[in-house]
CSV table of C-alpha atoms and ligand atoms in Angstrom, one decimal:
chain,number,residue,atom,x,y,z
A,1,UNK,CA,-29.3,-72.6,55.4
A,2,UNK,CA,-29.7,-76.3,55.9
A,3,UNK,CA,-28.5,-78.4,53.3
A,4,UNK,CA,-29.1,-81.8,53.1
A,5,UNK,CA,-26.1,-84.0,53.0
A,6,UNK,CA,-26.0,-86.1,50.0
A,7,UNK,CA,-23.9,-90.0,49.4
A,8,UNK,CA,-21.9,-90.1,46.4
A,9,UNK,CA,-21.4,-93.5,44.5
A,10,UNK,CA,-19.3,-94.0,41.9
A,11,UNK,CA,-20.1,-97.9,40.6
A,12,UNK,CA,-17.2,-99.5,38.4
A,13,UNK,CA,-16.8,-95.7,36.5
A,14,UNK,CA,-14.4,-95.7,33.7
A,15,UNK,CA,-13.9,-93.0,31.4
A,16,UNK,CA,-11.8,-93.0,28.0
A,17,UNK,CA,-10.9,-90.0,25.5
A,18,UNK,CA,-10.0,-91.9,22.3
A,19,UNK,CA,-7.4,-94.4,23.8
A,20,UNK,CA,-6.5,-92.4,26.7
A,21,UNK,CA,-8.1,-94.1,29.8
A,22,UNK,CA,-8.7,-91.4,32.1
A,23,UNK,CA,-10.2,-93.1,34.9
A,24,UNK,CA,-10.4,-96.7,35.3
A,25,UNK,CA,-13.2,-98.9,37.1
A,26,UNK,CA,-13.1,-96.8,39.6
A,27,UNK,CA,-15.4,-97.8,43.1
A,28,UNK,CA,-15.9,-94.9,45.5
A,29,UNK,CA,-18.0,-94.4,48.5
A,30,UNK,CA,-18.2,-90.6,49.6
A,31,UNK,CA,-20.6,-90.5,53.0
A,32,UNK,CA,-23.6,-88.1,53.6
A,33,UNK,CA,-21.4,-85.1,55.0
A,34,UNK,CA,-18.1,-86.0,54.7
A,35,UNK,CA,-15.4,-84.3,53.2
A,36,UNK,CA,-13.1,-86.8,50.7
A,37,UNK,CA,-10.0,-85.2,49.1
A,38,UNK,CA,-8.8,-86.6,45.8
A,39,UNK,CA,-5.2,-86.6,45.5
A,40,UNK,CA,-3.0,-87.7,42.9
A,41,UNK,CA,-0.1,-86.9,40.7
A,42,UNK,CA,-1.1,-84.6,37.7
A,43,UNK,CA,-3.3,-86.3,35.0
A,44,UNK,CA,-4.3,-89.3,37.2
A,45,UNK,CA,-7.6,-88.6,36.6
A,46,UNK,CA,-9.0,-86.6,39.7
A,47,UNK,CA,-10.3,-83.7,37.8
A,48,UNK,CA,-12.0,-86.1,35.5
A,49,UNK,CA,-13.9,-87.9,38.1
A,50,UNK,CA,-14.9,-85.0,39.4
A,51,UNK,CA,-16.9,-83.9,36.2
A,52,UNK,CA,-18.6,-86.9,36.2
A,53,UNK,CA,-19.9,-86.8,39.4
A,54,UNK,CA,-20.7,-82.7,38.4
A,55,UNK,CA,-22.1,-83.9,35.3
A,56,UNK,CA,-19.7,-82.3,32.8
A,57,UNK,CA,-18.5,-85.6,31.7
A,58,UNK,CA,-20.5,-88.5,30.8
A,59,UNK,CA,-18.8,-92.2,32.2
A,60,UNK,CA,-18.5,-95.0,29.6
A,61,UNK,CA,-18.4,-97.5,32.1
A,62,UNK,CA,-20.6,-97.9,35.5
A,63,UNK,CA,-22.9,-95.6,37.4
A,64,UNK,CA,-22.8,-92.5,39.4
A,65,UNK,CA,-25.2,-92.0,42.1
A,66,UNK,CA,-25.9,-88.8,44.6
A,67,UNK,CA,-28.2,-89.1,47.2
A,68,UNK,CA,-29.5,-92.5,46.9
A,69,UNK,CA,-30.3,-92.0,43.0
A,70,UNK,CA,-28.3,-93.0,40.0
A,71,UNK,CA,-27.8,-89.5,38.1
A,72,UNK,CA,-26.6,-90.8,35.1
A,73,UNK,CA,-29.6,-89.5,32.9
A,74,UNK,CA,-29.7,-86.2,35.4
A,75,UNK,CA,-28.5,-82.9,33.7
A,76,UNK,CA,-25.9,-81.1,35.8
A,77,UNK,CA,-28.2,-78.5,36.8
A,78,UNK,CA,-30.4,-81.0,38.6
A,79,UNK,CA,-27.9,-82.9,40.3
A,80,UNK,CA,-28.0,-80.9,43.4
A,81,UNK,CA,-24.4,-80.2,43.4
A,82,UNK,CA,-22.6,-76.9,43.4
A,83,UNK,CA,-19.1,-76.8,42.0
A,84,UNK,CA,-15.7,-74.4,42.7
A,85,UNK,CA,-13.2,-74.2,40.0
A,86,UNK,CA,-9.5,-73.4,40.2
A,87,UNK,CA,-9.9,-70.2,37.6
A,88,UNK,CA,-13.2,-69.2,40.1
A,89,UNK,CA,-14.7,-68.2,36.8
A,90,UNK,CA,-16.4,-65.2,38.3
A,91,UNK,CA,-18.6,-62.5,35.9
A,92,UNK,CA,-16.0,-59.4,35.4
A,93,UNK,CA,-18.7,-57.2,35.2
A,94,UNK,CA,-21.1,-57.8,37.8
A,95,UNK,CA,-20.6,-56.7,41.5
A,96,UNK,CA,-19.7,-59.2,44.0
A,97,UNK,CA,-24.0,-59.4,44.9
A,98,UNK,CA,-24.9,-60.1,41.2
A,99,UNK,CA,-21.8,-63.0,40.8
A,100,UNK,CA,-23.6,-64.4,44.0
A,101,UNK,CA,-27.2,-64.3,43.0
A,102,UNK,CA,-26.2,-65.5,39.8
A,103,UNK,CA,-27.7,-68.9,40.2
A,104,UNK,CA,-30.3,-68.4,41.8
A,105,UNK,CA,-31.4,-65.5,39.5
A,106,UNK,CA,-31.1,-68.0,36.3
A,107,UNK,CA,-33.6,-70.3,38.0
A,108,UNK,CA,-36.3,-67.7,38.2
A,109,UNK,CA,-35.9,-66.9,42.2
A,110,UNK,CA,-37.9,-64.0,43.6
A,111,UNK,CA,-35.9,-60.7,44.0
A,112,UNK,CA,-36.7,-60.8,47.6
A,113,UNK,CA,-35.4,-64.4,48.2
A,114,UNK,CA,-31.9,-63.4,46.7
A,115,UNK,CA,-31.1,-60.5,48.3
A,116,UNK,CA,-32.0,-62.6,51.1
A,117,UNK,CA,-30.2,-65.8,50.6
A,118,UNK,CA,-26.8,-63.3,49.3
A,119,UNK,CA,-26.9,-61.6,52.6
A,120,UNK,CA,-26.5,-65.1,54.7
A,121,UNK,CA,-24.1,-66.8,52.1
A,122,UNK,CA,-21.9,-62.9,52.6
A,123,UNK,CA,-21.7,-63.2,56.5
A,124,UNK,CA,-21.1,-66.5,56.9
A,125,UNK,CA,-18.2,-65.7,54.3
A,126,UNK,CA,-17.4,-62.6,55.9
A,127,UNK,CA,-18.1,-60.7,52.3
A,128,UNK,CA,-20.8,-57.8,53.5
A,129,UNK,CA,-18.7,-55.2,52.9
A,130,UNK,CA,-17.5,-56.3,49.5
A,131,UNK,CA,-20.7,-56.8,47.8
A,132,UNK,CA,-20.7,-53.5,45.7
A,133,UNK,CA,-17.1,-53.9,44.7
A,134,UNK,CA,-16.6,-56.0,40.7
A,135,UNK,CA,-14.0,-58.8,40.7
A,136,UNK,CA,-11.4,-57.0,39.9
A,137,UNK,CA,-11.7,-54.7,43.1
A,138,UNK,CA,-10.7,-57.6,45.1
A,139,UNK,CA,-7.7,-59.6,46.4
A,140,UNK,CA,-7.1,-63.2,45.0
A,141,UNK,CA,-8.6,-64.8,48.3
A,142,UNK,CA,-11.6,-62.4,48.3
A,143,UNK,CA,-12.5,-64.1,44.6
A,144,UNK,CA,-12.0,-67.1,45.9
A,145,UNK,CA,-14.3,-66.7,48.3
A,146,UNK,CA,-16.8,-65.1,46.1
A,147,UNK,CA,-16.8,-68.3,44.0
A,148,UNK,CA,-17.0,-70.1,47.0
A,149,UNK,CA,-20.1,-68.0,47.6
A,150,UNK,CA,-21.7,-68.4,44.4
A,151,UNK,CA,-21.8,-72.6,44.8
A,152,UNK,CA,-22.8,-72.2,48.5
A,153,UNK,CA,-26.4,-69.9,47.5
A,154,UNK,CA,-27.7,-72.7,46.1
A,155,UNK,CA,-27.8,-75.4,49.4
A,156,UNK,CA,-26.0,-78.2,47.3
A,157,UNK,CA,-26.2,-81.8,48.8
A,158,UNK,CA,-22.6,-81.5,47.5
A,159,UNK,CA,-19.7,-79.6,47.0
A,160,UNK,CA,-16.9,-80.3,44.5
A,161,UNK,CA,-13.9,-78.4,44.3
A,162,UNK,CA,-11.3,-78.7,42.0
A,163,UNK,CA,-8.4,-77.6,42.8
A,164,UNK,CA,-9.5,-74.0,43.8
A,165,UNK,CA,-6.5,-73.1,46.3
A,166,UNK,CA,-4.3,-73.4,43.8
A,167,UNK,CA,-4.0,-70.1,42.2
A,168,UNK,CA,-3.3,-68.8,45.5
A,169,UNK,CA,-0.1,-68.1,47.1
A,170,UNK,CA,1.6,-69.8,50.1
A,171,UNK,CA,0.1,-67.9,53.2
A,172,UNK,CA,-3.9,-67.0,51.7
A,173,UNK,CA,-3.5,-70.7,50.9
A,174,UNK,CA,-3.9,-72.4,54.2
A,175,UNK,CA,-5.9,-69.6,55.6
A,176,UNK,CA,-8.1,-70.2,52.4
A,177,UNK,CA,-8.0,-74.2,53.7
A,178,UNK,CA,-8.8,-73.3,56.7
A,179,UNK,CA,-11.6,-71.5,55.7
A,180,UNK,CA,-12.8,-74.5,53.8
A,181,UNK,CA,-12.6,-76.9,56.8
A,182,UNK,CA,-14.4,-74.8,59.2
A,183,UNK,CA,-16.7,-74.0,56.6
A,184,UNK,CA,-17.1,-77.7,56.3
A,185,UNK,CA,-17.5,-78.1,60.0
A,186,UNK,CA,-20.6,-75.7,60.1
A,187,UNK,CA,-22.0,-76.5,57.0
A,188,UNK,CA,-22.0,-80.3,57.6
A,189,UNK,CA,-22.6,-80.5,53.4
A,190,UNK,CA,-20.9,-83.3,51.9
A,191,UNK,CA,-17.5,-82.0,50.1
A,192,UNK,CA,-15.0,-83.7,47.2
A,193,UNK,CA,-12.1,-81.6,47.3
A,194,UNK,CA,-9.5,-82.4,44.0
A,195,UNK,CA,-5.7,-81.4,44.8
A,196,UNK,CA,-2.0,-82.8,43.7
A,197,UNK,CA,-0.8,-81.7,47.3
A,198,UNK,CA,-0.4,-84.1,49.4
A,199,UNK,CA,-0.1,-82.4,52.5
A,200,UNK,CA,-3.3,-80.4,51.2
A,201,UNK,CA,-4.9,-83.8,51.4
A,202,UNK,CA,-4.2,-85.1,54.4
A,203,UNK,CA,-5.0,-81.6,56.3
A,204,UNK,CA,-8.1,-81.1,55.2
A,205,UNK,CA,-9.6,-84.4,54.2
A,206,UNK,CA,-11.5,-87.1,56.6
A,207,UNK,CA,-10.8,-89.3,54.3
A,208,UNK,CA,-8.4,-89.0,51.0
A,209,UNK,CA,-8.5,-91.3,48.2
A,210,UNK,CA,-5.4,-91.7,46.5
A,211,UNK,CA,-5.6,-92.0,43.0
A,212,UNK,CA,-2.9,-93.0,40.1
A,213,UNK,CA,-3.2,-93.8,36.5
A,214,UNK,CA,-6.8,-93.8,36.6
A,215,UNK,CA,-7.2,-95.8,39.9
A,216,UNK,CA,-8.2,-95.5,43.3
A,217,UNK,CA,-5.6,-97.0,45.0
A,218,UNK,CA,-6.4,-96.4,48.8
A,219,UNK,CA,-9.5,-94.9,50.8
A,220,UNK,CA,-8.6,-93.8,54.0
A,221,UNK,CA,-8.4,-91.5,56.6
A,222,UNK,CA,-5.5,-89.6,56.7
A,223,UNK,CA,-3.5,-91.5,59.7
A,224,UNK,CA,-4.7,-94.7,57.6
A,225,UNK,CA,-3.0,-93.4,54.2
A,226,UNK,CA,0.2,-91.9,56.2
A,227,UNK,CA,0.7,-95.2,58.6
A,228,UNK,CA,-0.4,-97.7,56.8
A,229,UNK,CA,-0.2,-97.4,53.4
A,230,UNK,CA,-1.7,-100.3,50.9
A,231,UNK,CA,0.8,-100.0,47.9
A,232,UNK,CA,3.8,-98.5,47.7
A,233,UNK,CA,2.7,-95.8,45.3
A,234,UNK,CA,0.6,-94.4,48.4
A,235,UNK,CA,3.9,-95.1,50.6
A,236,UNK,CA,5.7,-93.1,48.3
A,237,UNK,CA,3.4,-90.1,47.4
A,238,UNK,CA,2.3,-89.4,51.2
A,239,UNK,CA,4.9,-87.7,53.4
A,240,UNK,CA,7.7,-85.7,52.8
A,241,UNK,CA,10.8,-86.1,52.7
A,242,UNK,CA,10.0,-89.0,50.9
A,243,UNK,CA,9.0,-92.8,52.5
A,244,UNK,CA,13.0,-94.5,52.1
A,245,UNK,CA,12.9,-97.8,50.4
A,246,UNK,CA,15.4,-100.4,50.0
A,247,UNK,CA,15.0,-103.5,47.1
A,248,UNK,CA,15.4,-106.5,48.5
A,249,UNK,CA,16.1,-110.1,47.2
A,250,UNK,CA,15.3,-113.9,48.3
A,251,UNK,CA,18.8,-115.2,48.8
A,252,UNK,CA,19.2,-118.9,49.0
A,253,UNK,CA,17.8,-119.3,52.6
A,254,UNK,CA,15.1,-118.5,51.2
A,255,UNK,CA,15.0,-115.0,53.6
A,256,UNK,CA,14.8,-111.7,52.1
A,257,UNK,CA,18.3,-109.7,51.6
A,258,UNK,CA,19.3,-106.3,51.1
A,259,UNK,CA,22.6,-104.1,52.0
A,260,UNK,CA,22.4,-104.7,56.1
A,261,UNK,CA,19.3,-106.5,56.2
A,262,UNK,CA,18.5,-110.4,56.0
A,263,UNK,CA,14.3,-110.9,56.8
A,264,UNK,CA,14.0,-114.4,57.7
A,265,UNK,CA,10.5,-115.6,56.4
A,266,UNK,CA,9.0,-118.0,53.9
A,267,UNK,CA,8.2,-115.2,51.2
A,268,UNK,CA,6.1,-115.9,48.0
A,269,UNK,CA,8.4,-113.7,45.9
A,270,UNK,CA,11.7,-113.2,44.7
A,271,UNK,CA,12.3,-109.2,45.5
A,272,UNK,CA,10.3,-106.7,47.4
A,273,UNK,CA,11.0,-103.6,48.8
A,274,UNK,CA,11.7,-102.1,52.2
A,275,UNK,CA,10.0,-98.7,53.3
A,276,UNK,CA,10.7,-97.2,56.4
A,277,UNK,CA,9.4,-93.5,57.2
A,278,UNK,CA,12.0,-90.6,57.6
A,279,UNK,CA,10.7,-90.0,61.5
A,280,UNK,CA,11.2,-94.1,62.0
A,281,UNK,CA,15.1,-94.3,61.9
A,282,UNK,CA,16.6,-93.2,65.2
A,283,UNK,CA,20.3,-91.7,65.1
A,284,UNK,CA,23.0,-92.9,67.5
A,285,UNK,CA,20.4,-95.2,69.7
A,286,UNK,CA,22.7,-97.8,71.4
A,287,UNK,CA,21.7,-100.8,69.3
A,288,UNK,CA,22.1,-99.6,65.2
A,289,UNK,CA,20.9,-101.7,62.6
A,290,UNK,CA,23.5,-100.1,60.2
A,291,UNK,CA,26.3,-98.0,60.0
A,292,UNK,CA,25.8,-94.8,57.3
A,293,UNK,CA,27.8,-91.4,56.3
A,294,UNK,CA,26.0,-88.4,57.0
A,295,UNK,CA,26.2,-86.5,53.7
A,296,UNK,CA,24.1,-83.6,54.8
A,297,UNK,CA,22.0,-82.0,57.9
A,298,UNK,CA,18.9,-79.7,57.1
A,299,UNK,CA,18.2,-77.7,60.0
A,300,UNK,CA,14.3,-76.7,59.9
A,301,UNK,CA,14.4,-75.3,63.2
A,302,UNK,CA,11.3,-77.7,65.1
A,303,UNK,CA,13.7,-80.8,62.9
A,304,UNK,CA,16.7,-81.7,61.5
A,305,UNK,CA,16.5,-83.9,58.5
A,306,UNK,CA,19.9,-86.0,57.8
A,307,UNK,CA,21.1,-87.5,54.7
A,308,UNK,CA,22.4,-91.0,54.8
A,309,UNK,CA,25.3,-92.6,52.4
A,310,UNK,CA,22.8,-95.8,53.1
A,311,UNK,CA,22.0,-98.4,53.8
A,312,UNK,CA,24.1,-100.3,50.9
A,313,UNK,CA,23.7,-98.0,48.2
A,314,UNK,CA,20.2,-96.2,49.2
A,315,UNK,CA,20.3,-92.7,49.8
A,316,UNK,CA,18.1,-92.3,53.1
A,317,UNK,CA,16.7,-89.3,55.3
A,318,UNK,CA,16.2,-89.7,59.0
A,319,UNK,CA,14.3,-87.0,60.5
A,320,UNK,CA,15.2,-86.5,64.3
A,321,UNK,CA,15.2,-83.9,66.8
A,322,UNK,CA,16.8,-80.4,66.3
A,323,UNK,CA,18.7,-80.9,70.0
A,324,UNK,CA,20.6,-84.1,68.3
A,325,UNK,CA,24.4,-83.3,67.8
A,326,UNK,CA,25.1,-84.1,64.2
A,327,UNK,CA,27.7,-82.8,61.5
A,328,UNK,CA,28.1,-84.1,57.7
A,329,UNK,CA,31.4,-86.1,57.4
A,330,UNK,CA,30.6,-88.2,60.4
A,331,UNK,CA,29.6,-92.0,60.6
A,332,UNK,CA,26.8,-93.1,62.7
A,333,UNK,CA,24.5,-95.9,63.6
A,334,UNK,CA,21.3,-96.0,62.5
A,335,UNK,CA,18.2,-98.4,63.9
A,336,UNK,CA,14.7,-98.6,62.2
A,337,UNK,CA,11.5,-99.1,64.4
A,338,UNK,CA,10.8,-102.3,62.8
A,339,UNK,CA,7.6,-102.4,64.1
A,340,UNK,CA,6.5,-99.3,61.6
A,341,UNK,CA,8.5,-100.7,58.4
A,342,UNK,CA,6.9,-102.0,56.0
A,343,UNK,CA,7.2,-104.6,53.1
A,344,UNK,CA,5.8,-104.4,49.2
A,345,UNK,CA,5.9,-107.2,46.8
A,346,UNK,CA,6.7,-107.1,43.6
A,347,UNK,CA,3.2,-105.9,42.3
A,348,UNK,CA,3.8,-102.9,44.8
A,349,UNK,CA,0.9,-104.3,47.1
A,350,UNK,CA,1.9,-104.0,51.1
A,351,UNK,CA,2.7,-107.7,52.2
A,352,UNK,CA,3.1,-106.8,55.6
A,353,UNK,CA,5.1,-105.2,57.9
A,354,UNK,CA,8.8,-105.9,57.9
A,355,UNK,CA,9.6,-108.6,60.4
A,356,UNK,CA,13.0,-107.5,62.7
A,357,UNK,CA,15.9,-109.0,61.0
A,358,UNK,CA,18.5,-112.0,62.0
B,401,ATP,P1,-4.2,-82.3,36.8
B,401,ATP,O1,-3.8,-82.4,38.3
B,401,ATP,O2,-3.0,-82.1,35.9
B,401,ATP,O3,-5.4,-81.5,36.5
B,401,ATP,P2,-5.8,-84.7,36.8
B,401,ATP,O4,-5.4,-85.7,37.8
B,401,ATP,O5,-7.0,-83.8,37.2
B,401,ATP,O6,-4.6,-83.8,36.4
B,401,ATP,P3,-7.4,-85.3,34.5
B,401,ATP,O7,-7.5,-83.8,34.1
B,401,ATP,O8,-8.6,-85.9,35.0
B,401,ATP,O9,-6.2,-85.5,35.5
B,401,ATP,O10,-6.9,-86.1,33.2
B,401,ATP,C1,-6.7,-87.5,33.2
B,401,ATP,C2,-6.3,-88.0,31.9
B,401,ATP,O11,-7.3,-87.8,30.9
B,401,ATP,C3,-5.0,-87.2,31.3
B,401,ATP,O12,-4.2,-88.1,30.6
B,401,ATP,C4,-5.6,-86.2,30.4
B,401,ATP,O13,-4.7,-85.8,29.4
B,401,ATP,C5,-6.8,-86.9,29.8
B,401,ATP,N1,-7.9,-86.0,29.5
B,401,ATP,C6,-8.6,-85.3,30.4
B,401,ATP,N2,-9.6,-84.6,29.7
B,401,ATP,C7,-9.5,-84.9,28.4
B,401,ATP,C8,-10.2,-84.5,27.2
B,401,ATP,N3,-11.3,-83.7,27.3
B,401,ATP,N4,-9.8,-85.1,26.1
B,401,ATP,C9,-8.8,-86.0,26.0
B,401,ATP,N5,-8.1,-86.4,27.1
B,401,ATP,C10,-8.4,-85.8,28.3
């Protein structure tokens, strides 16, 4: 089993249905091996970009290459990618063996080389003991990784999967993306892996590409994505709780103001907004930036996340340790790490990080 690792290129890709413009100019370099999550809100156009790179969708804009070669003439069969699907789509009434020889069966392989290549692709997915059983005989993770199975016979350069942990629940879900990442690890095949979760994303990907309305709006890795986001889309769709934010506007100083906060600064715009992470506010520290109510403490057991009344009229979360005395009903100071704020303009672009105030 050695695959070899394939680039994907997509070159200015755009694709419309009628006037809906499902993905927009899109530039994306996936390296030889690597494994890129897609993540975005629903209908921003992962699953879309995915089919073009599979084939399943023709672009009408720009080029997609894999492996050095521009596959836009290249039938999907013969683009040397395999792909995993949410539904798993497995054959009700074959065994597990025949849904896995599938492929290679349609493509004229030699009895011999099947039974072969099944055996290898059902250890290394620990399915040997499954192979006489139908889908139905098996457990929702087991199908999953019986479609996993049937992309893998093949040797792809690539792997896409859309979405395929999805039908899963909780626990067989990051077991299932654990699989995938180790499978990833000792496979070395290049992977594009589509999901809405974020936290999906940044666990499993090397990189994650975050995509709205069509657009790639950041490429990075996931620390790059979580700590320094580009746009305050990214800010806001990475991390949970929630980024805070504050709207800020150029008083007459020409500084930037909002509830507690006056950045001094010669700013090219007239309001921009403050974002500060939940785990970059610090409770009771002996110099606060502001004073807020605490409306509500969530005890998570390894964290406590507290709900502000603040600052001005912004309702923020400050995630702290679990040994930090807090009740509801009580005021208390709160000080941002400045140094890990940051600062979008009005186009939602990052303008820097958010300079300590006066
Ligand atoms: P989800 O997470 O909900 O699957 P997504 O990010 O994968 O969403 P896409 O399925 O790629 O999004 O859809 C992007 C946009 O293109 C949506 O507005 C969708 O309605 C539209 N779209 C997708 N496929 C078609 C199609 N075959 N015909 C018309 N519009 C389509």
């Amino acid at each position: 089993m050695t695959p070899v690792p394939q680039s994907v290129s997509l070159r200015g890709v755009e694709k419309r249905f009628g006037d809906t413009v499902a993905v927009a100019a899109v530039d994306l370099e996936v390296r030889p091996g690597e494994l890129m999550v897609l993540v975005g809100p629903s209908g921003c156009g992962k699953s879309t970009l995915l089919r073009l790179v599979a084939g399943l969708e023709e672009a009408s804009a720009g080029e997609v290459w894999i492996g050095g070669r521009c596959v836009d003439d290249v039938p999907p069969g013969d683009r040397d990618v395999a792909m995993v699907f949410q539904s798993y789509a497995l054959y009700p009434h074959m065994t597990v063996a025949q849904n896995l020889g599938f492929g290679l069966r349609v493509r004229g392989a030699r009895r011999a080389e099947i039974e072969t290549r099944v055996g290898e692709v059902a250890t290394v997915l620990g399915l040997s003991g499954l192979l006489s059983r139908r889908p139905g005989q098996l457990s929702g993770g087991q199908r999953q990784r019986v479609a996993l199975g049937r992309a893998m016979v093949r040797d792809p350069g690539v792997f896409l999967f859309d979405e395929p942990l999805s039908n899963l629940d909780a626990g067989l879900r990051l077991r299932t993306r654990d699989e995938i990442a180790a499978l990833h690890r000792r496979l070395g095949t290049t992977m594009i892996f589509v999901t809405h979760d974020q936290v999906e994303a940044l666990s499993l990907g090397e990189r994650v590409a975050v995509m709205d309305r069509g657009r790639v709006l950041q490429v990075g890795t996931p620390n790059e994505i979580y700590r320094s986001p580009g746009d305050l889309f990214v800010a806001g769709f990475v991390g949970s709780p929630a980024i805070n934010r504050l709207t800020l506007m150029r008083d007459g100083g020409g500084h930037l103001a909002g509830g507690p906060f006056r950045l001094a600064g010669d700013w090219p715009f007239d309001d921009a907004t403050l974002a500060v992470r939940p785990e970059d506010l610090t409770l009771n520290a002996p110099h606060a930036d502001f004073e807020a109510a605490v409306i509500r403490v969530e005890v998570l057991g390894s964290e406590q996340r507290v709900h502000l009344d603040g600052p001005d009229d912004a309702a923020w979360v400050a995630r702290v340790p679990p040994t930090l005395r807090v009740a509801a009903g009580e005021g208390i100071g709160v000080s941002v790490a400045w140094e890990r704020a940051h600062l979008f303009g009005p186009d939602g672009r990052r303008a820097g990080s958010a300079p300590r105030p006066d």
